[in-house]
JSON list of C-alpha atoms in Angstrom, two decimals:
[
{"chain": "A", "resi": 1, "resn": "UNK", "atom": "CA", "xyz": [103.16, 96.96, 127.38]},
{"chain": "A", "resi": 2, "resn": "UNK", "atom": "CA", "xyz": [104.08, 96.79, 123.83]},
{"chain": "A", "resi": 3, "resn": "UNK", "atom": "CA", "xyz": [101.26, 94.32, 123.32]},
{"chain": "A", "resi": 4, "resn": "UNK", "atom": "CA", "xyz": [98.84, 96.17, 124.44]},
{"chain": "A", "resi": 5, "resn": "UNK", "atom": "CA", "xyz": [99.61, 99.43, 122.62]},
{"chain": "A", "resi": 6, "resn": "UNK", "atom": "CA", "xyz": [99.54, 97.40, 119.39]},
{"chain": "A", "resi": 7, "resn": "UNK", "atom": "CA", "xyz": [96.53, 95.70, 120.30]},
{"chain": "A", "resi": 8, "resn": "UNK", "atom": "CA", "xyz": [94.88, 96.94, 116.92]},
{"chain": "A", "resi": 9, "resn": "UNK", "atom": "CA", "xyz": [97.44, 95.46, 115.18]},
{"chain": "A", "resi": 10, "resn": "UNK", "atom": "CA", "xyz": [97.37, 91.88, 116.83]},
{"chain": "A", "resi": 11, "resn": "UNK", "atom": "CA", "xyz": [93.67, 92.41, 116.28]},
{"chain": "A", "resi": 12, "resn": "UNK", "atom": "CA", "xyz": [94.12, 93.16, 112.91]},
{"chain": "A", "resi": 13, "resn": "UNK", "atom": "CA", "xyz": [96.96, 90.43, 111.97]},
{"chain": "A", "resi": 14, "resn": "UNK", "atom": "CA", "xyz": [94.69, 87.48, 113.76]},
{"chain": "A", "resi": 15, "resn": "UNK", "atom": "CA", "xyz": [91.28, 88.80, 111.82]},
{"chain": "A", "resi": 16, "resn": "UNK", "atom": "CA", "xyz": [93.58, 88.95, 108.52]},
{"chain": "A", "resi": 17, "resn": "UNK", "atom": "CA", "xyz": [94.81, 85.04, 109.58]},
{"chain": "A", "resi": 18, "resn": "UNK", "atom": "CA", "xyz": [91.36, 83.81, 109.79]},
{"chain": "A", "resi": 19, "resn": "UNK", "atom": "CA", "xyz": [90.27, 85.40, 106.68]},
{"chain": "A", "resi": 20, "resn": "UNK", "atom": "CA", "xyz": [93.31, 83.60, 104.52]},
{"chain": "A", "resi": 21, "resn": "UNK", "atom": "CA", "xyz": [92.61, 80.20, 106.02]},
{"chain": "A", "resi": 22, "resn": "UNK", "atom": "CA", "xyz": [88.96, 80.29, 105.72]},
{"chain": "A", "resi": 23, "resn": "UNK", "atom": "CA", "xyz": [89.40, 81.82, 102.33]},
{"chain": "A", "resi": 24, "resn": "UNK", "atom": "CA", "xyz": [91.74, 79.30, 101.18]},
{"chain": "A", "resi": 25, "resn": "UNK", "atom": "CA", "xyz": [89.70, 76.43, 103.02]},
{"chain": "A", "resi": 26, "resn": "UNK", "atom": "CA", "xyz": [86.76, 77.42, 101.27]},
{"chain": "A", "resi": 27, "resn": "UNK", "atom": "CA", "xyz": [88.09, 77.37, 97.64]},
{"chain": "A", "resi": 28, "resn": "UNK", "atom": "CA", "xyz": [89.19, 73.94, 98.97]},
{"chain": "A", "resi": 29, "resn": "UNK", "atom": "CA", "xyz": [86.26, 72.56, 99.91]},
{"chain": "A", "resi": 30, "resn": "UNK", "atom": "CA", "xyz": [84.47, 74.03, 96.58]},
{"chain": "A", "resi": 31, "resn": "UNK", "atom": "CA", "xyz": [86.54, 73.08, 93.92]},
{"chain": "A", "resi": 32, "resn": "UNK", "atom": "CA", "xyz": [87.92, 69.80, 95.29]},
{"chain": "A", "resi": 33, "resn": "UNK", "atom": "CA", "xyz": [85.32, 68.53, 97.95]},
{"chain": "A", "resi": 34, "resn": "UNK", "atom": "CA", "xyz": [82.32, 70.43, 95.54]},
{"chain": "A", "resi": 35, "resn": "UNK", "atom": "CA", "xyz": [80.90, 71.48, 99.17]},
{"chain": "A", "resi": 36, "resn": "UNK", "atom": "CA", "xyz": [80.86, 75.21, 99.27]},
{"chain": "A", "resi": 37, "resn": "UNK", "atom": "CA", "xyz": [80.91, 76.65, 102.81]},
{"chain": "A", "resi": 38, "resn": "UNK", "atom": "CA", "xyz": [77.47, 78.64, 102.22]},
{"chain": "A", "resi": 39, "resn": "UNK", "atom": "CA", "xyz": [78.31, 80.90, 105.26]},
{"chain": "A", "resi": 40, "resn": "UNK", "atom": "CA", "xyz": [81.74, 82.06, 104.01]},
{"chain": "A", "resi": 41, "resn": "UNK", "atom": "CA", "xyz": [80.90, 85.51, 102.56]},
{"chain": "A", "resi": 42, "resn": "UNK", "atom": "CA", "xyz": [79.52, 86.62, 106.05]},
{"chain": "A", "resi": 43, "resn": "UNK", "atom": "CA", "xyz": [82.46, 85.43, 107.61]},
{"chain": "A", "resi": 44, "resn": "UNK", "atom": "CA", "xyz": [84.73, 87.23, 104.79]},
{"chain": "A", "resi": 45, "resn": "UNK", "atom": "CA", "xyz": [82.79, 90.59, 105.62]},
{"chain": "A", "resi": 46, "resn": "UNK", "atom": "CA", "xyz": [82.95, 90.64, 109.00]},
{"chain": "A", "resi": 47, "resn": "UNK", "atom": "CA", "xyz": [86.71, 90.10, 108.65]},
{"chain": "A", "resi": 48, "resn": "UNK", "atom": "CA", "xyz": [87.45, 92.79, 105.96]},
{"chain": "A", "resi": 49, "resn": "UNK", "atom": "CA", "xyz": [85.70, 95.09, 108.46]},
{"chain": "A", "resi": 50, "resn": "UNK", "atom": "CA", "xyz": [87.71, 94.37, 111.15]},
{"chain": "A", "resi": 51, "resn": "UNK", "atom": "CA", "xyz": [90.87, 94.79, 108.98]},
{"chain": "A", "resi": 52, "resn": "UNK", "atom": "CA", "xyz": [90.18, 98.08, 107.95]},
{"chain": "A", "resi": 53, "resn": "UNK", "atom": "CA", "xyz": [88.99, 99.78, 111.25]},
{"chain": "A", "resi": 54, "resn": "UNK", "atom": "CA", "xyz": [91.50, 97.71, 113.72]},
{"chain": "A", "resi": 55, "resn": "UNK", "atom": "CA", "xyz": [94.34, 98.85, 111.50]},
{"chain": "A", "resi": 56, "resn": "UNK", "atom": "CA", "xyz": [93.53, 102.07, 111.20]},
{"chain": "A", "resi": 57, "resn": "UNK", "atom": "CA", "xyz": [95.07, 103.69, 114.74]},
{"chain": "A", "resi": 58, "resn": "UNK", "atom": "CA", "xyz": [98.43, 101.45, 113.39]},
{"chain": "A", "resi": 59, "resn": "UNK", "atom": "CA", "xyz": [98.51, 103.27, 110.36]},
{"chain": "A", "resi": 60, "resn": "UNK", "atom": "CA", "xyz": [98.25, 106.75, 111.99]},
{"chain": "A", "resi": 61, "resn": "UNK", "atom": "CA", "xyz": [100.66, 105.64, 114.77]},
{"chain": "A", "resi": 62, "resn": "UNK", "atom": "CA", "xyz": [103.16, 104.65, 112.07]},
{"chain": "A", "resi": 63, "resn": "UNK", "atom": "CA", "xyz": [103.02, 107.67, 109.32]},
{"chain": "A", "resi": 64, "resn": "UNK", "atom": "CA", "xyz": [101.56, 105.13, 106.96]},
{"chain": "A", "resi": 65, "resn": "UNK", "atom": "CA", "xyz": [97.95, 106.69, 106.01]},
{"chain": "A", "resi": 66, "resn": "UNK", "atom": "CA", "xyz": [98.58, 108.05, 102.68]},
{"chain": "A", "resi": 67, "resn": "UNK", "atom": "CA", "xyz": [99.51, 111.69, 102.45]},
{"chain": "A", "resi": 68, "resn": "UNK", "atom": "CA", "xyz": [100.23, 114.32, 99.64]},
{"chain": "A", "resi": 69, "resn": "UNK", "atom": "CA", "xyz": [102.58, 116.45, 100.97]},
{"chain": "A", "resi": 70, "resn": "UNK", "atom": "CA", "xyz": [104.67, 117.04, 98.03]},
{"chain": "A", "resi": 71, "resn": "UNK", "atom": "CA", "xyz": [102.30, 120.18, 97.48]},
{"chain": "A", "resi": 72, "resn": "UNK", "atom": "CA", "xyz": [102.45, 121.64, 101.38]},
{"chain": "A", "resi": 73, "resn": "UNK", "atom": "CA", "xyz": [106.64, 121.15, 101.45]},
{"chain": "A", "resi": 74, "resn": "UNK", "atom": "CA", "xyz": [106.45, 123.61, 98.24]},
{"chain": "A", "resi": 75, "resn": "UNK", "atom": "CA", "xyz": [105.32, 126.30, 100.87]},
{"chain": "A", "resi": 76, "resn": "UNK", "atom": "CA", "xyz": [107.49, 127.99, 103.24]},
{"chain": "A", "resi": 77, "resn": "UNK", "atom": "CA", "xyz": [108.22, 126.80, 106.82]},
{"chain": "A", "resi": 78, "resn": "UNK", "atom": "CA", "xyz": [106.28, 129.27, 108.28]},
{"chain": "A", "resi": 79, "resn": "UNK", "atom": "CA", "xyz": [103.37, 128.64, 106.40]},
{"chain": "A", "resi": 80, "resn": "UNK", "atom": "CA", "xyz": [103.87, 124.64, 106.20]},
{"chain": "A", "resi": 81, "resn": "UNK", "atom": "CA", "xyz": [103.22, 124.66, 110.25]},
{"chain": "A", "resi": 82, "resn": "UNK", "atom": "CA", "xyz": [100.23, 126.51, 110.22]},
{"chain": "A", "resi": 83, "resn": "UNK", "atom": "CA", "xyz": [98.93, 124.27, 107.32]},
{"chain": "A", "resi": 84, "resn": "UNK", "atom": "CA", "xyz": [99.99, 121.14, 109.35]},
{"chain": "A", "resi": 85, "resn": "UNK", "atom": "CA", "xyz": [97.80, 122.48, 112.39]},
{"chain": "A", "resi": 86, "resn": "UNK", "atom": "CA", "xyz": [95.03, 122.88, 109.94]},
{"chain": "A", "resi": 87, "resn": "UNK", "atom": "CA", "xyz": [95.25, 119.82, 108.80]},
{"chain": "A", "resi": 88, "resn": "UNK", "atom": "CA", "xyz": [95.26, 118.25, 112.07]},
{"chain": "A", "resi": 89, "resn": "UNK", "atom": "CA", "xyz": [92.28, 120.14, 112.70]},
{"chain": "A", "resi": 90, "resn": "UNK", "atom": "CA", "xyz": [90.35, 118.30, 109.96]},
{"chain": "A", "resi": 91, "resn": "UNK", "atom": "CA", "xyz": [91.66, 115.34, 110.66]},
{"chain": "A", "resi": 92, "resn": "UNK", "atom": "CA", "xyz": [90.42, 115.37, 114.45]},
{"chain": "A", "resi": 93, "resn": "UNK", "atom": "CA", "xyz": [87.05, 117.09, 113.46]},
{"chain": "A", "resi": 94, "resn": "UNK", "atom": "CA", "xyz": [86.46, 114.05, 110.59]},
{"chain": "A", "resi": 95, "resn": "UNK", "atom": "CA", "xyz": [87.46, 111.46, 112.99]},
{"chain": "A", "resi": 96, "resn": "UNK", "atom": "CA", "xyz": [84.96, 112.90, 115.47]},
{"chain": "A", "resi": 97, "resn": "UNK", "atom": "CA", "xyz": [82.83, 113.38, 113.36]},
{"chain": "A", "resi": 98, "resn": "UNK", "atom": "CA", "xyz": [82.82, 109.92, 112.21]},
{"chain": "A", "resi": 99, "resn": "UNK", "atom": "CA", "xyz": [82.67, 108.92, 115.52]},
{"chain": "A", "resi": 100, "resn": "UNK", "atom": "CA", "xyz": [79.26, 110.15, 116.56]},
{"chain": "A", "resi": 101, "resn": "UNK", "atom": "CA", "xyz": [77.81, 108.45, 113.17]},
{"chain": "A", "resi": 102, "resn": "UNK", "atom": "CA", "xyz": [79.16, 105.55, 113.85]},
{"chain": "A", "resi": 103, "resn": "UNK", "atom": "CA", "xyz": [77.24, 105.69, 117.35]},
{"chain": "A", "resi": 104, "resn": "UNK", "atom": "CA", "xyz": [74.13, 106.53, 115.41]},
{"chain": "A", "resi": 105, "resn": "UNK", "atom": "CA", "xyz": [74.85, 103.31, 112.95]},
{"chain": "A", "resi": 106, "resn": "UNK", "atom": "CA", "xyz": [75.58, 101.16, 115.40]},
{"chain": "A", "resi": 107, "resn": "UNK", "atom": "CA", "xyz": [72.36, 101.88, 117.34]},
{"chain": "A", "resi": 108, "resn": "UNK", "atom": "CA", "xyz": [70.41, 101.52, 114.38]},
{"chain": "A", "resi": 109, "resn": "UNK", "atom": "CA", "xyz": [71.56, 97.99, 114.14]},
{"chain": "A", "resi": 110, "resn": "UNK", "atom": "CA", "xyz": [70.97, 97.11, 117.48]},
{"chain": "A", "resi": 111, "resn": "UNK", "atom": "CA", "xyz": [67.71, 98.44, 118.08]},
{"chain": "A", "resi": 112, "resn": "UNK", "atom": "CA", "xyz": [66.48, 96.62, 114.99]},
{"chain": "A", "resi": 113, "resn": "UNK", "atom": "CA", "xyz": [68.22, 93.65, 115.71]},
{"chain": "A", "resi": 114, "resn": "UNK", "atom": "CA", "xyz": [69.54, 93.06, 112.32]},
{"chain": "A", "resi": 115, "resn": "UNK", "atom": "CA", "xyz": [72.08, 89.99, 111.51]},
{"chain": "A", "resi": 116, "resn": "UNK", "atom": "CA", "xyz": [73.28, 88.24, 108.74]},
{"chain": "A", "resi": 117, "resn": "UNK", "atom": "CA", "xyz": [71.23, 85.85, 107.43]},
{"chain": "A", "resi": 118, "resn": "UNK", "atom": "CA", "xyz": [73.32, 82.24, 107.82]},
{"chain": "A", "resi": 119, "resn": "UNK", "atom": "CA", "xyz": [75.19, 82.91, 110.70]},
{"chain": "A", "resi": 120, "resn": "UNK", "atom": "CA", "xyz": [73.06, 85.60, 112.44]},
{"chain": "A", "resi": 121, "resn": "UNK", "atom": "CA", "xyz": [76.09, 86.90, 113.51]},
{"chain": "A", "resi": 122, "resn": "UNK", "atom": "CA", "xyz": [74.45, 90.69, 114.35]},
{"chain": "A", "resi": 123, "resn": "UNK", "atom": "CA", "xyz": [75.30, 93.25, 111.86]},
{"chain": "A", "resi": 124, "resn": "UNK", "atom": "CA", "xyz": [75.62, 95.59, 115.49]},
{"chain": "A", "resi": 125, "resn": "UNK", "atom": "CA", "xyz": [78.84, 93.15, 116.49]},
{"chain": "A", "resi": 126, "resn": "UNK", "atom": "CA", "xyz": [80.39, 93.26, 112.88]},
{"chain": "A", "resi": 127, "resn": "UNK", "atom": "CA", "xyz": [80.42, 97.02, 112.83]},
{"chain": "A", "resi": 128, "resn": "UNK", "atom": "CA", "xyz": [81.07, 97.74, 116.51]},
{"chain": "A", "resi": 129, "resn": "UNK", "atom": "CA", "xyz": [84.61, 98.26, 115.57]},
{"chain": "A", "resi": 130, "resn": "UNK", "atom": "CA", "xyz": [83.73, 101.56, 113.88]},
{"chain": "A", "resi": 131, "resn": "UNK", "atom": "CA", "xyz": [83.25, 103.55, 117.03]},
{"chain": "A", "resi": 132, "resn": "UNK", "atom": "CA", "xyz": [86.88, 102.09, 118.62]},
{"chain": "A", "resi": 133, "resn": "UNK", "atom": "CA", "xyz": [88.38, 102.51, 116.21]},
{"chain": "A", "resi": 134, "resn": "UNK", "atom": "CA", "xyz": [87.97, 106.28, 115.39]},
{"chain": "A", "resi": 135, "resn": "UNK", "atom": "CA", "xyz": [88.83, 106.80, 119.17]},
{"chain": "A", "resi": 136, "resn": "UNK", "atom": "CA", "xyz": [91.94, 104.90, 118.51]},
{"chain": "A", "resi": 137, "resn": "UNK", "atom": "CA", "xyz": [92.42, 106.66, 115.71]},
{"chain": "A", "resi": 138, "resn": "UNK", "atom": "CA", "xyz": [92.45, 110.23, 117.11]},
{"chain": "A", "resi": 139, "resn": "UNK", "atom": "CA", "xyz": [94.68, 109.13, 120.03]},
{"chain": "A", "resi": 140, "resn": "UNK", "atom": "CA", "xyz": [96.85, 107.54, 117.58]},
{"chain": "A", "resi": 141, "resn": "UNK", "atom": "CA", "xyz": [96.93, 110.89, 115.82]},
{"chain": "A", "resi": 142, "resn": "UNK", "atom": "CA", "xyz": [98.19, 112.97, 118.44]},
{"chain": "A", "resi": 143, "resn": "UNK", "atom": "CA", "xyz": [100.93, 110.55, 119.42]},
{"chain": "A", "resi": 144, "resn": "UNK", "atom": "CA", "xyz": [101.69, 110.54, 116.05]},
{"chain": "A", "resi": 145, "resn": "UNK", "atom": "CA", "xyz": [101.72, 114.08, 116.32]},
{"chain": "A", "resi": 146, "resn": "UNK", "atom": "CA", "xyz": [103.58, 114.19, 119.99]},
{"chain": "A", "resi": 147, "resn": "UNK", "atom": "CA", "xyz": [106.22, 111.66, 119.00]},
{"chain": "A", "resi": 148, "resn": "UNK", "atom": "CA", "xyz": [106.97, 113.50, 115.16]},
{"chain": "A", "resi": 149, "resn": "UNK", "atom": "CA", "xyz": [105.98, 110.63, 113.31]},
{"chain": "A", "resi": 150, "resn": "UNK", "atom": "CA", "xyz": [106.52, 110.68, 109.90]},
{"chain": "A", "resi": 151, "resn": "UNK", "atom": "CA", "xyz": [105.42, 109.18, 106.93]},
{"chain": "A", "resi": 152, "resn": "UNK", "atom": "CA", "xyz": [107.80, 106.44, 105.14]},
{"chain": "A", "resi": 153, "resn": "UNK", "atom": "CA", "xyz": [108.24, 109.20, 101.85]},
{"chain": "A", "resi": 154, "resn": "UNK", "atom": "CA", "xyz": [109.43, 111.88, 104.17]},
{"chain": "A", "resi": 155, "resn": "UNK", "atom": "CA", "xyz": [111.66, 109.60, 106.19]},
{"chain": "A", "resi": 156, "resn": "UNK", "atom": "CA", "xyz": [113.20, 108.32, 102.45]},
{"chain": "A", "resi": 157, "resn": "UNK", "atom": "CA", "xyz": [113.40, 111.75, 101.17]},
{"chain": "A", "resi": 158, "resn": "UNK", "atom": "CA", "xyz": [115.64, 112.83, 104.37]},
{"chain": "A", "resi": 159, "resn": "UNK", "atom": "CA", "xyz": [117.84, 110.03, 103.74]}
]
């Protein structure tokens, strides 16, 4: 169950490992063997996109998204709760909007059949993680609210 709950982290970690290994190998082949991987940039792009989107939900679940809490903490407790509620509404609305927009974005790539020039990887595959990620971010955001996950800064301040 833990693996399933952290599948986004596993995907991001595996993709990061692939990115590092291929980049190091690419440097070695270019400078030691004078045989650059002409396709490496395409795989690096795909890896970076997958790492960012896969880790987005995990950042919500663990309270590691960037937040400026100092201003909110200056208000009275009742107003802080209202501001937190408003922030939650805005976060969910923005993620829902991005989800809808990403579906249209993917649909354009599917219809056009556009793919990378060297490896012919469909851009729909590269960016296909985006809608899935936005749904996971919303779910993870609600999880963090229900579980009372605090940012690392707030936890450190309470010590």
